[in-house]
Amino acid sequence: MAELLANIHGLWEVVRFPLGAFMCLAGSLLCLVGTVGVLRFPDIYTRLHAASITDTSGAALVLIGMMLLSPGWLVISKLFAICVFLFLTSPTASHALANAAHTAGIQPVIGRVGSSDAEGEDA
Amino acid sequence: MTAAALIAILVGMALLLLRAFIGPTLYDRILAVNSFGTKTVLALGLLGFVMERPEFLDIAITYALINFVSTIAILKFFRYRSFQVPLVRRGQGGNADG
Amino acid sequence: MAYFLGLVLALAAFWLGMSGHNTPLILSLGGISVLATSILAYRLDIIDREGSPYVRLVGFLLYFPWLAKEIVKANLTVIRACVKADLDIAPALVKVKTICKSDLAKVTFANSITLTPGTVTVEIEGDKLLVHGLYEQDSQPEAFVEMDLRSARAIDGKGAAA
């Protein structure tokens, strides 16, 4: 039993570095996708949706990847604190932004947006 | 591979700066700056791991907090043109909590 | 008093998680900073049910996995919309009525909507939420009923969602 646990632990120590690095890379690529969305979408409200990819899945994947790479519990607790902060504050900031834009009288684009309406800001 | 992730995030930050420059309205710029801040937190953490100095995470935590506060403060300033307005509406709207 | 103790415990746990030093001097400095923060929070009069919502932590922890699943599902939709060669979105504004009673439950519901990519809460007025969605067909008021029910159950307790 103890040997099995030791085997699992050894395997985990080998596996976690490539896995963590891969998750970091995947998360940062998702951040890039969110940025491309921020550049492409037509108005402020739709850009908020693209930015929330960065805030949720991108940040979560990068932070979990760094947790797998981390050398000790202290680093994991710090990463967990960052994760909790981001998950609590990012929707609040998004809502404040949307609410401020709405109060300022910026009208959202409603209805189907085809490719002909896309501006030439494509990255 | 962590370095590649760091480079991807830095490229994303550069593209966001483009949005902050061309953004037609004020709110597009604030959105770009807010998203830039989130990416800065991630980039600081990754930089710590690339340089094998995880102490950078402390700076990342501080930056996460400051980023949120600054976004709210900028929004509040451009809504009321002043920092002297209380944001809390006590006793108006919504149910008071028991 | 229970809220005060909860705040002190949370602050102490946070401090220990950040510091990692165990010499008596640093520990006593940490204790002083925890006490000072608690006193400042007391003077600000923010130690109430919303300031330290630990009672509902269990319900929230049960709610979070479901929310994470929803976030992953919605992420895939928005990522597809971002990387598709031709822009194909249909933004819509919908009014959603919530059954959440307390402010904390409403905040949880609105934050859940905002945290899910593809939907953003624009305004809260009484028990009506103005939601902006990236796809018209995905953001009908019926789509939010389950999230509403679950967040009300997580924060207000079982009786609220009856």
CSV table of C-alpha atoms in Angstrom, one decimal:
chain,number,residue,atom,x,y,z
A,1,MET,CA,0.0,0.0,0.0
A,2,ALA,CA,2.7,2.4,1.0
A,3,GLU,CA,4.7,1.4,-2.1
A,4,LEU,CA,1.7,2.1,-4.3
A,5,LEU,CA,1.3,5.5,-2.7
A,6,ALA,CA,5.0,6.2,-3.2
A,7,ASN,CA,4.7,5.1,-6.9
A,8,ILE,CA,1.7,7.4,-7.4
A,9,HIS,CA,3.6,10.2,-5.8
A,10,GLY,CA,6.7,9.6,-8.0
A,11,LEU,CA,4.5,9.5,-11.1
A,12,TRP,CA,2.8,12.7,-10.0
A,13,GLU,CA,6.1,14.5,-9.5
A,14,VAL,CA,7.1,13.5,-13.1
A,15,VAL,CA,3.8,14.4,-14.7
A,16,ARG,CA,2.9,17.6,-13.0
A,17,PHE,CA,5.6,19.8,-14.6
A,18,PRO,CA,4.6,19.1,-18.3
A,19,LEU,CA,1.0,19.3,-17.3
A,20,GLY,CA,1.4,22.6,-15.5
A,21,ALA,CA,3.4,24.1,-18.4
A,22,PHE,CA,0.8,22.9,-20.9
A,23,MET,CA,-2.0,24.5,-18.8
A,24,CYS,CA,-0.1,27.8,-18.6
A,25,LEU,CA,0.4,27.8,-22.3
A,26,ALA,CA,-3.3,26.9,-23.0
A,27,GLY,CA,-4.5,29.7,-20.6
A,28,SER,CA,-2.2,32.3,-22.1
A,29,LEU,CA,-3.4,31.3,-25.6
A,30,LEU,CA,-7.0,31.8,-24.4
A,31,CYS,CA,-6.0,35.2,-23.1
A,32,LEU,CA,-4.7,35.9,-26.6
A,33,VAL,CA,-8.1,34.7,-28.1
A,34,GLY,CA,-9.9,37.1,-25.7
A,35,THR,CA,-7.7,40.0,-26.8
A,36,VAL,CA,-8.5,39.2,-30.5
A,37,GLY,CA,-12.2,39.2,-29.5
A,38,VAL,CA,-11.7,42.6,-27.8
A,39,LEU,CA,-10.2,44.0,-31.0
A,40,ARG,CA,-12.8,42.4,-33.4
A,41,PHE,CA,-16.2,42.9,-31.7
A,42,PRO,CA,-18.3,45.9,-32.7
A,43,ASP,CA,-19.2,47.7,-29.5
A,44,ILE,CA,-18.4,48.0,-25.8
A,45,TYR,CA,-20.9,45.4,-24.5
A,46,THR,CA,-19.8,42.7,-26.9
A,47,ARG,CA,-16.1,43.5,-26.1
A,48,LEU,CA,-16.9,42.9,-22.4
A,49,HIS,CA,-17.9,39.3,-23.3
A,50,ALA,CA,-14.6,38.8,-25.0
A,51,ALA,CA,-12.7,40.3,-22.1
A,52,SER,CA,-14.4,38.0,-19.7
A,53,ILE,CA,-12.8,35.0,-21.4
A,54,THR,CA,-9.4,36.4,-20.2
A,55,ASP,CA,-10.8,36.9,-16.8
A,56,THR,CA,-12.3,33.5,-16.3
A,57,SER,CA,-10.9,30.6,-18.3
A,58,GLY,CA,-7.6,32.2,-19.2
A,59,ALA,CA,-6.7,33.3,-15.7
A,60,ALA,CA,-8.0,30.1,-14.1
A,61,LEU,CA,-6.0,27.9,-16.5
A,62,VAL,CA,-2.8,29.9,-16.0
A,63,LEU,CA,-3.2,30.0,-12.3
A,64,ILE,CA,-3.9,26.2,-12.0
A,65,GLY,CA,-0.9,25.5,-14.3
A,66,MET,CA,1.3,27.6,-12.0
A,67,MET,CA,-0.1,25.8,-9.0
A,68,LEU,CA,1.0,22.5,-10.6
A,69,LEU,CA,4.4,24.0,-11.2
A,70,SER,CA,4.8,25.5,-7.7
A,71,PRO,CA,7.5,24.4,-5.3
A,72,GLY,CA,5.6,24.6,-2.0
A,73,TRP,CA,2.4,25.2,-0.2
A,74,LEU,CA,3.1,28.8,0.3
A,75,VAL,CA,3.1,29.5,-3.4
A,76,ILE,CA,-0.1,27.5,-3.8
A,77,SER,CA,-1.9,29.5,-1.2
A,78,LYS,CA,-0.8,32.8,-2.8
A,79,LEU,CA,-2.0,31.6,-6.2
A,80,PHE,CA,-5.3,30.5,-4.6
A,81,ALA,CA,-5.6,34.0,-3.1
A,82,ILE,CA,-5.0,35.5,-6.6
A,83,CYS,CA,-7.6,33.2,-8.1
A,84,VAL,CA,-10.2,34.1,-5.5
A,85,PHE,CA,-9.5,37.8,-5.9
A,86,LEU,CA,-9.9,37.6,-9.7
A,87,PHE,CA,-13.1,35.6,-9.5
A,88,LEU,CA,-14.6,38.0,-7.0
A,89,THR,CA,-13.5,41.3,-8.6
A,90,SER,CA,-13.6,40.7,-12.4
A,91,PRO,CA,-17.4,40.4,-12.6
A,92,THR,CA,-17.8,43.4,-10.3
A,93,ALA,CA,-15.6,45.4,-12.6
A,94,SER,CA,-17.3,44.2,-15.7
A,95,HIS,CA,-20.7,45.0,-14.2
A,96,ALA,CA,-19.5,48.5,-13.2
A,97,LEU,CA,-18.2,49.1,-16.6
A,98,ALA,CA,-21.4,47.9,-18.3
A,99,ASN,CA,-23.5,49.9,-15.9
A,100,ALA,CA,-21.5,53.1,-16.4
A,101,ALA,CA,-21.7,52.7,-20.2
A,102,HIS,CA,-25.4,52.2,-20.0
A,103,THR,CA,-25.9,55.2,-17.7
A,104,ALA,CA,-23.8,57.3,-20.1
A,105,GLY,CA,-26.3,56.5,-22.8
A,106,ILE,CA,-24.2,54.3,-25.0
A,107,GLN,CA,-26.7,52.2,-27.0
A,108,PRO,CA,-25.7,48.5,-27.6
A,109,VAL,CA,-25.7,47.0,-31.1
A,110,ILE,CA,-28.8,44.8,-31.2
A,111,GLY,CA,-29.5,42.0,-33.7
A,112,ARG,CA,-27.5,39.9,-36.0
A,113,VAL,CA,-24.1,41.4,-36.9
A,114,GLY,CA,-22.8,40.0,-40.1
A,115,SER,CA,-19.2,40.0,-41.4
A,116,SER,CA,-20.0,43.0,-43.5
A,117,ASP,CA,-20.5,45.2,-40.4
A,118,ALA,CA,-17.1,44.2,-38.9
A,119,GLU,CA,-14.7,47.1,-38.9
A,120,GLY,CA,-11.3,46.7,-40.3
A,121,GLU,CA,-9.7,46.5,-36.9
A,122,ASP,CA,-9.0,42.9,-37.2
A,123,ALA,CA,-5.7,42.0,-35.6
B,1,MET,CA,7.0,26.4,-22.1
B,2,THR,CA,6.3,28.9,-19.4
B,3,ALA,CA,8.4,31.3,-21.3
B,4,ALA,CA,6.2,30.7,-24.4
B,5,ALA,CA,3.1,31.4,-22.2
B,6,LEU,CA,4.7,34.6,-21.0
B,7,ILE,CA,5.4,35.7,-24.5
B,8,ALA,CA,1.8,34.9,-25.6
B,9,ILE,CA,0.5,37.0,-22.7
B,10,LEU,CA,2.8,39.9,-23.6
B,11,VAL,CA,1.6,39.8,-27.2
B,12,GLY,CA,-2.0,39.9,-25.9
B,13,MET,CA,-1.1,43.0,-23.8
B,14,ALA,CA,0.4,44.7,-26.8
B,15,LEU,CA,-2.8,44.1,-28.8
B,16,LEU,CA,-4.8,45.4,-25.9
B,17,LEU,CA,-2.8,48.6,-26.0
B,18,LEU,CA,-4.0,49.0,-29.6
B,19,ARG,CA,-7.6,48.8,-28.4
B,20,ALA,CA,-6.8,51.4,-25.7
B,21,PHE,CA,-5.4,53.7,-28.3
B,22,ILE,CA,-8.2,53.4,-31.0
B,23,GLY,CA,-11.1,52.6,-28.7
B,24,PRO,CA,-13.8,55.0,-29.8
B,25,THR,CA,-15.4,55.6,-26.4
B,26,LEU,CA,-14.0,56.2,-23.0
B,27,TYR,CA,-15.4,52.9,-21.8
B,28,ASP,CA,-13.5,50.9,-24.4
B,29,ARG,CA,-10.3,52.4,-23.1
B,30,ILE,CA,-11.2,51.5,-19.5
B,31,LEU,CA,-12.1,48.0,-20.6
B,32,ALA,CA,-8.7,47.7,-22.3
B,33,VAL,CA,-6.9,49.0,-19.2
B,34,ASN,CA,-8.8,46.6,-16.9
B,35,SER,CA,-8.1,43.6,-19.1
B,36,PHE,CA,-4.5,44.8,-19.4
B,37,GLY,CA,-4.3,44.7,-15.6
B,38,THR,CA,-5.6,41.2,-15.4
B,39,LYS,CA,-3.0,40.1,-17.9
B,40,THR,CA,-0.3,41.9,-16.0
B,41,VAL,CA,-1.2,39.9,-12.9
B,42,LEU,CA,-0.8,36.7,-14.9
B,43,ALA,CA,2.4,37.9,-16.6
B,44,LEU,CA,4.0,38.8,-13.2
B,45,GLY,CA,3.2,35.3,-11.9
B,46,LEU,CA,4.6,33.6,-15.0
B,47,LEU,CA,7.7,35.9,-14.9
B,48,GLY,CA,8.3,34.7,-11.3
B,49,PHE,CA,8.1,31.1,-12.5
B,50,VAL,CA,10.4,31.7,-15.5
B,51,MET,CA,13.0,33.4,-13.3
B,52,GLU,CA,12.4,30.8,-10.6
B,53,ARG,CA,11.6,33.4,-8.0
B,54,PRO,CA,8.0,32.9,-6.9
B,55,GLU,CA,8.2,35.9,-4.6
B,56,PHE,CA,6.9,37.8,-7.6
B,57,LEU,CA,3.5,36.5,-6.6
B,58,ASP,CA,3.3,39.0,-3.8
B,59,ILE,CA,3.5,41.8,-6.4
B,60,ALA,CA,0.9,40.0,-8.5
B,61,ILE,CA,-1.5,39.9,-5.5
B,62,THR,CA,-1.0,43.6,-4.9
B,63,TYR,CA,-1.5,44.4,-8.5
B,64,ALA,CA,-4.7,42.4,-8.6
B,65,LEU,CA,-6.1,44.5,-5.8
B,66,ILE,CA,-4.9,47.8,-7.2
B,67,ASN,CA,-6.3,47.0,-10.6
B,68,PHE,CA,-9.8,46.5,-9.3
B,69,VAL,CA,-9.7,49.6,-7.1
B,70,SER,CA,-8.3,51.8,-9.9
B,71,THR,CA,-11.0,50.6,-12.4
B,72,ILE,CA,-13.8,51.4,-10.0
B,73,ALA,CA,-12.2,54.7,-9.1
B,74,ILE,CA,-11.8,55.8,-12.7
B,75,LEU,CA,-15.4,54.8,-13.5
B,76,LYS,CA,-16.6,56.7,-10.5
B,77,PHE,CA,-14.6,59.7,-11.4
B,78,PHE,CA,-15.9,59.9,-14.9
B,79,ARG,CA,-19.5,59.3,-13.8
B,80,TYR,CA,-19.6,62.0,-11.1
B,81,ARG,CA,-16.6,64.1,-12.0
B,82,SER,CA,-15.5,63.9,-8.4
B,83,PHE,CA,-14.3,61.4,-5.8
B,84,GLN,CA,-16.3,63.1,-3.0
B,85,VAL,CA,-19.6,61.3,-3.8
B,86,PRO,CA,-20.6,58.4,-1.6
B,87,LEU,CA,-21.2,55.3,-3.6
B,88,VAL,CA,-23.3,53.5,-1.0
B,89,ARG,CA,-27.0,53.9,-1.2
B,90,ARG,CA,-28.3,52.9,2.2
B,91,GLY,CA,-32.1,52.5,2.6
B,92,GLN,CA,-32.9,53.0,-1.1
B,93,GLY,CA,-33.8,50.2,-3.5
B,94,GLY,CA,-33.3,46.5,-2.8
B,95,ASN,CA,-34.2,44.8,0.4
B,96,ALA,CA,-32.3,45.7,3.4
B,97,ASP,CA,-30.7,42.6,4.9
B,98,GLY,CA,-31.9,41.0,8.1
C,1,MET,CA,-19.7,38.9,17.6
C,2,ALA,CA,-19.7,35.7,15.5
C,3,TYR,CA,-19.1,37.8,12.4
C,4,PHE,CA,-16.3,39.6,14.2
C,5,LEU,CA,-14.7,36.2,15.1
C,6,GLY,CA,-15.2,35.0,11.5
C,7,LEU,CA,-13.4,38.1,10.1
C,8,VAL,CA,-10.5,37.6,12.6
C,9,LEU,CA,-10.1,34.0,11.7
C,10,ALA,CA,-10.3,34.7,7.9
C,11,LEU,CA,-7.7,37.5,8.2
C,12,ALA,CA,-5.4,35.3,10.3
C,13,ALA,CA,-5.7,32.4,7.8
C,14,PHE,CA,-4.9,34.9,5.0
C,15,TRP,CA,-1.9,36.3,6.8
C,16,LEU,CA,-0.5,32.8,7.5
C,17,GLY,CA,-1.0,31.9,3.9
C,18,MET,CA,0.8,34.9,2.7
C,19,SER,CA,3.7,35.1,5.1
C,20,GLY,CA,5.4,31.8,5.6
C,21,HIS,CA,7.6,33.1,8.4
C,22,ASN,CA,7.2,31.6,11.9
C,23,THR,CA,9.5,33.6,14.1
C,24,PRO,CA,7.8,35.1,17.2
C,25,LEU,CA,8.5,38.7,16.1
C,26,ILE,CA,6.9,38.3,12.7
C,27,LEU,CA,4.0,36.4,14.2
C,28,SER,CA,3.3,39.1,16.7
C,29,LEU,CA,3.4,41.7,14.0
C,30,GLY,CA,0.9,39.7,12.1
C,31,GLY,CA,-1.4,39.5,15.1
C,32,ILE,CA,-1.2,43.2,15.5
C,33,SER,CA,-2.0,43.8,11.9
C,34,VAL,CA,-5.0,41.4,12.1
C,35,LEU,CA,-6.3,43.2,15.1
C,36,ALA,CA,-5.8,46.7,13.6
C,37,THR,CA,-7.7,45.6,10.5
C,38,SER,CA,-10.5,44.2,12.5
C,39,ILE,CA,-10.8,47.4,14.5
C,40,LEU,CA,-10.8,49.5,11.3
C,41,ALA,CA,-13.5,47.2,9.9
C,42,TYR,CA,-15.5,47.6,13.1
C,43,ARG,CA,-15.2,51.4,12.9
C,44,LEU,CA,-16.3,51.3,9.3
C,45,ASP,CA,-19.4,49.4,10.4
C,46,ILE,CA,-19.0,46.7,7.8
C,47,ILE,CA,-19.0,43.7,10.0
C,48,ASP,CA,-22.5,42.3,9.3
C,49,ARG,CA,-23.9,39.4,7.3
C,50,GLU,CA,-22.5,40.8,4.0
C,51,GLY,CA,-19.2,41.7,5.5
C,52,SER,CA,-18.4,38.2,6.6
C,53,PRO,CA,-20.8,35.7,4.8
C,54,TYR,CA,-19.3,32.6,6.3
C,55,VAL,CA,-22.6,31.1,7.3
C,56,ARG,CA,-23.5,30.4,3.6
C,57,LEU,CA,-20.1,29.3,2.7
C,58,VAL,CA,-21.2,25.6,2.5
C,59,GLY,CA,-24.1,26.4,0.2
C,60,PHE,CA,-21.8,28.5,-2.0
C,61,LEU,CA,-19.2,25.8,-2.2
C,62,LEU,CA,-21.9,23.4,-3.4
C,63,TYR,CA,-23.0,26.0,-5.9
C,64,PHE,CA,-19.6,26.7,-7.3
C,65,PRO,CA,-18.9,23.4,-9.2
C,66,TRP,CA,-22.2,23.9,-11.1
C,67,LEU,CA,-21.2,27.5,-11.9
C,68,ALA,CA,-17.7,26.3,-13.1
C,69,LYS,CA,-19.4,23.8,-15.5
C,70,GLU,CA,-21.6,26.6,-16.9
C,71,ILE,CA,-18.6,28.9,-17.3
C,72,VAL,CA,-16.7,26.2,-19.2
C,73,LYS,CA,-19.7,25.7,-21.5
C,74,ALA,CA,-20.2,29.4,-22.1
C,75,ASN,CA,-16.4,29.9,-22.7
C,76,LEU,CA,-16.5,27.4,-25.6
C,77,THR,CA,-19.3,29.4,-27.3
C,78,VAL,CA,-17.5,32.8,-26.9
C,79,ILE,CA,-14.1,31.4,-28.0
C,80,ARG,CA,-15.8,30.0,-31.1
C,81,ALA,CA,-17.3,33.4,-31.8
C,82,CYS,CA,-13.9,35.1,-31.3
C,83,VAL,CA,-11.9,33.0,-33.6
C,84,LYS,CA,-14.4,32.4,-36.4
C,85,ALA,CA,-13.3,34.0,-39.6
C,86,ASP,CA,-16.5,35.9,-40.2
C,87,LEU,CA,-18.1,37.8,-37.3
C,88,ASP,CA,-21.4,36.0,-36.5
C,89,ILE,CA,-23.0,37.3,-33.3
C,90,ALA,CA,-26.5,38.5,-32.4
C,91,PRO,CA,-26.3,40.7,-29.3
C,92,ALA,CA,-29.5,41.2,-27.3
C,93,LEU,CA,-30.7,43.0,-24.2
C,94,VAL,CA,-33.1,41.0,-22.1
C,95,LYS,CA,-34.9,41.6,-18.8
C,96,VAL,CA,-34.6,38.8,-16.3
C,97,LYS,CA,-36.8,38.6,-13.2
C,98,THR,CA,-35.1,37.0,-10.2
C,99,ILE,CA,-36.6,35.2,-7.2
C,100,CYS,CA,-33.7,36.1,-4.9
C,101,LYS,CA,-34.8,38.0,-1.9
C,102,SER,CA,-31.7,39.3,-0.1
C,103,ASP,CA,-29.1,41.6,-1.6
C,104,LEU,CA,-26.4,39.0,-1.1
C,105,ALA,CA,-28.3,36.5,-3.2
C,106,LYS,CA,-29.0,39.1,-5.9
C,107,VAL,CA,-25.3,39.9,-6.0
C,108,THR,CA,-24.4,36.3,-6.3
C,109,PHE,CA,-26.9,35.8,-9.1
C,110,ALA,CA,-25.8,39.0,-11.0
C,111,ASN,CA,-22.1,38.1,-10.5
C,112,SER,CA,-22.7,34.6,-11.8
C,113,ILE,CA,-24.4,36.0,-14.9
C,114,THR,CA,-21.4,38.4,-15.4
C,115,LEU,CA,-18.8,35.7,-14.7
C,116,THR,CA,-20.3,33.5,-17.4
C,117,PRO,CA,-18.8,34.7,-20.7
C,118,GLY,CA,-21.5,35.8,-23.2
C,119,THR,CA,-23.8,37.4,-20.7
C,120,VAL,CA,-23.3,40.6,-18.7
C,121,THR,CA,-25.6,42.2,-16.1
C,122,VAL,CA,-26.0,45.8,-17.1
C,123,GLU,CA,-28.4,47.0,-14.5
C,124,ILE,CA,-30.2,45.8,-11.4
C,125,GLU,CA,-33.5,47.5,-10.5
C,126,GLY,CA,-35.5,45.9,-7.7
C,127,ASP,CA,-35.9,42.3,-8.7
C,128,LYS,CA,-35.4,42.9,-12.4
C,129,LEU,CA,-32.0,42.5,-14.1
C,130,LEU,CA,-31.1,43.9,-17.4
C,131,VAL,CA,-28.8,41.4,-19.1
C,132,HIS,CA,-26.8,41.9,-22.3
C,133,GLY,CA,-26.1,38.6,-24.1
C,134,LEU,CA,-23.8,37.8,-27.0
C,135,TYR,CA,-26.3,35.4,-28.7
C,136,GLU,CA,-29.9,36.2,-28.8
C,137,GLN,CA,-31.0,32.6,-28.8
C,138,ASP,CA,-28.8,31.7,-25.8
C,139,SER,CA,-29.9,34.6,-23.6
C,140,GLN,CA,-33.6,34.3,-23.3
C,141,PRO,CA,-35.0,34.8,-19.7
C,142,GLU,CA,-35.7,31.0,-19.5
C,143,ALA,CA,-32.0,30.3,-19.8
C,144,PHE,CA,-31.3,32.0,-16.4
C,145,VAL,CA,-34.0,30.2,-14.4
C,146,GLU,CA,-31.8,27.4,-13.1
C,147,MET,CA,-28.9,29.7,-12.2
C,148,ASP,CA,-31.4,31.9,-10.4
C,149,LEU,CA,-32.9,29.0,-8.4
C,150,ARG,CA,-29.5,27.6,-7.5
C,151,SER,CA,-28.0,31.0,-6.3
C,152,ALA,CA,-31.1,31.7,-4.3
C,153,ARG,CA,-30.9,28.3,-2.7
C,154,ALA,CA,-27.1,28.7,-2.1
C,155,ILE,CA,-27.4,32.0,-0.3
C,156,ASP,CA,-30.9,32.4,1.1
C,157,GLY,CA,-31.2,28.8,2.2
C,158,LYS,CA,-33.6,26.1,1.1
C,159,GLY,CA,-36.8,27.9,2.1
C,160,ALA,CA,-36.3,30.8,-0.3
C,161,ALA,CA,-36.3,28.7,-3.4
C,162,ALA,CA,-39.5,26.8,-2.6
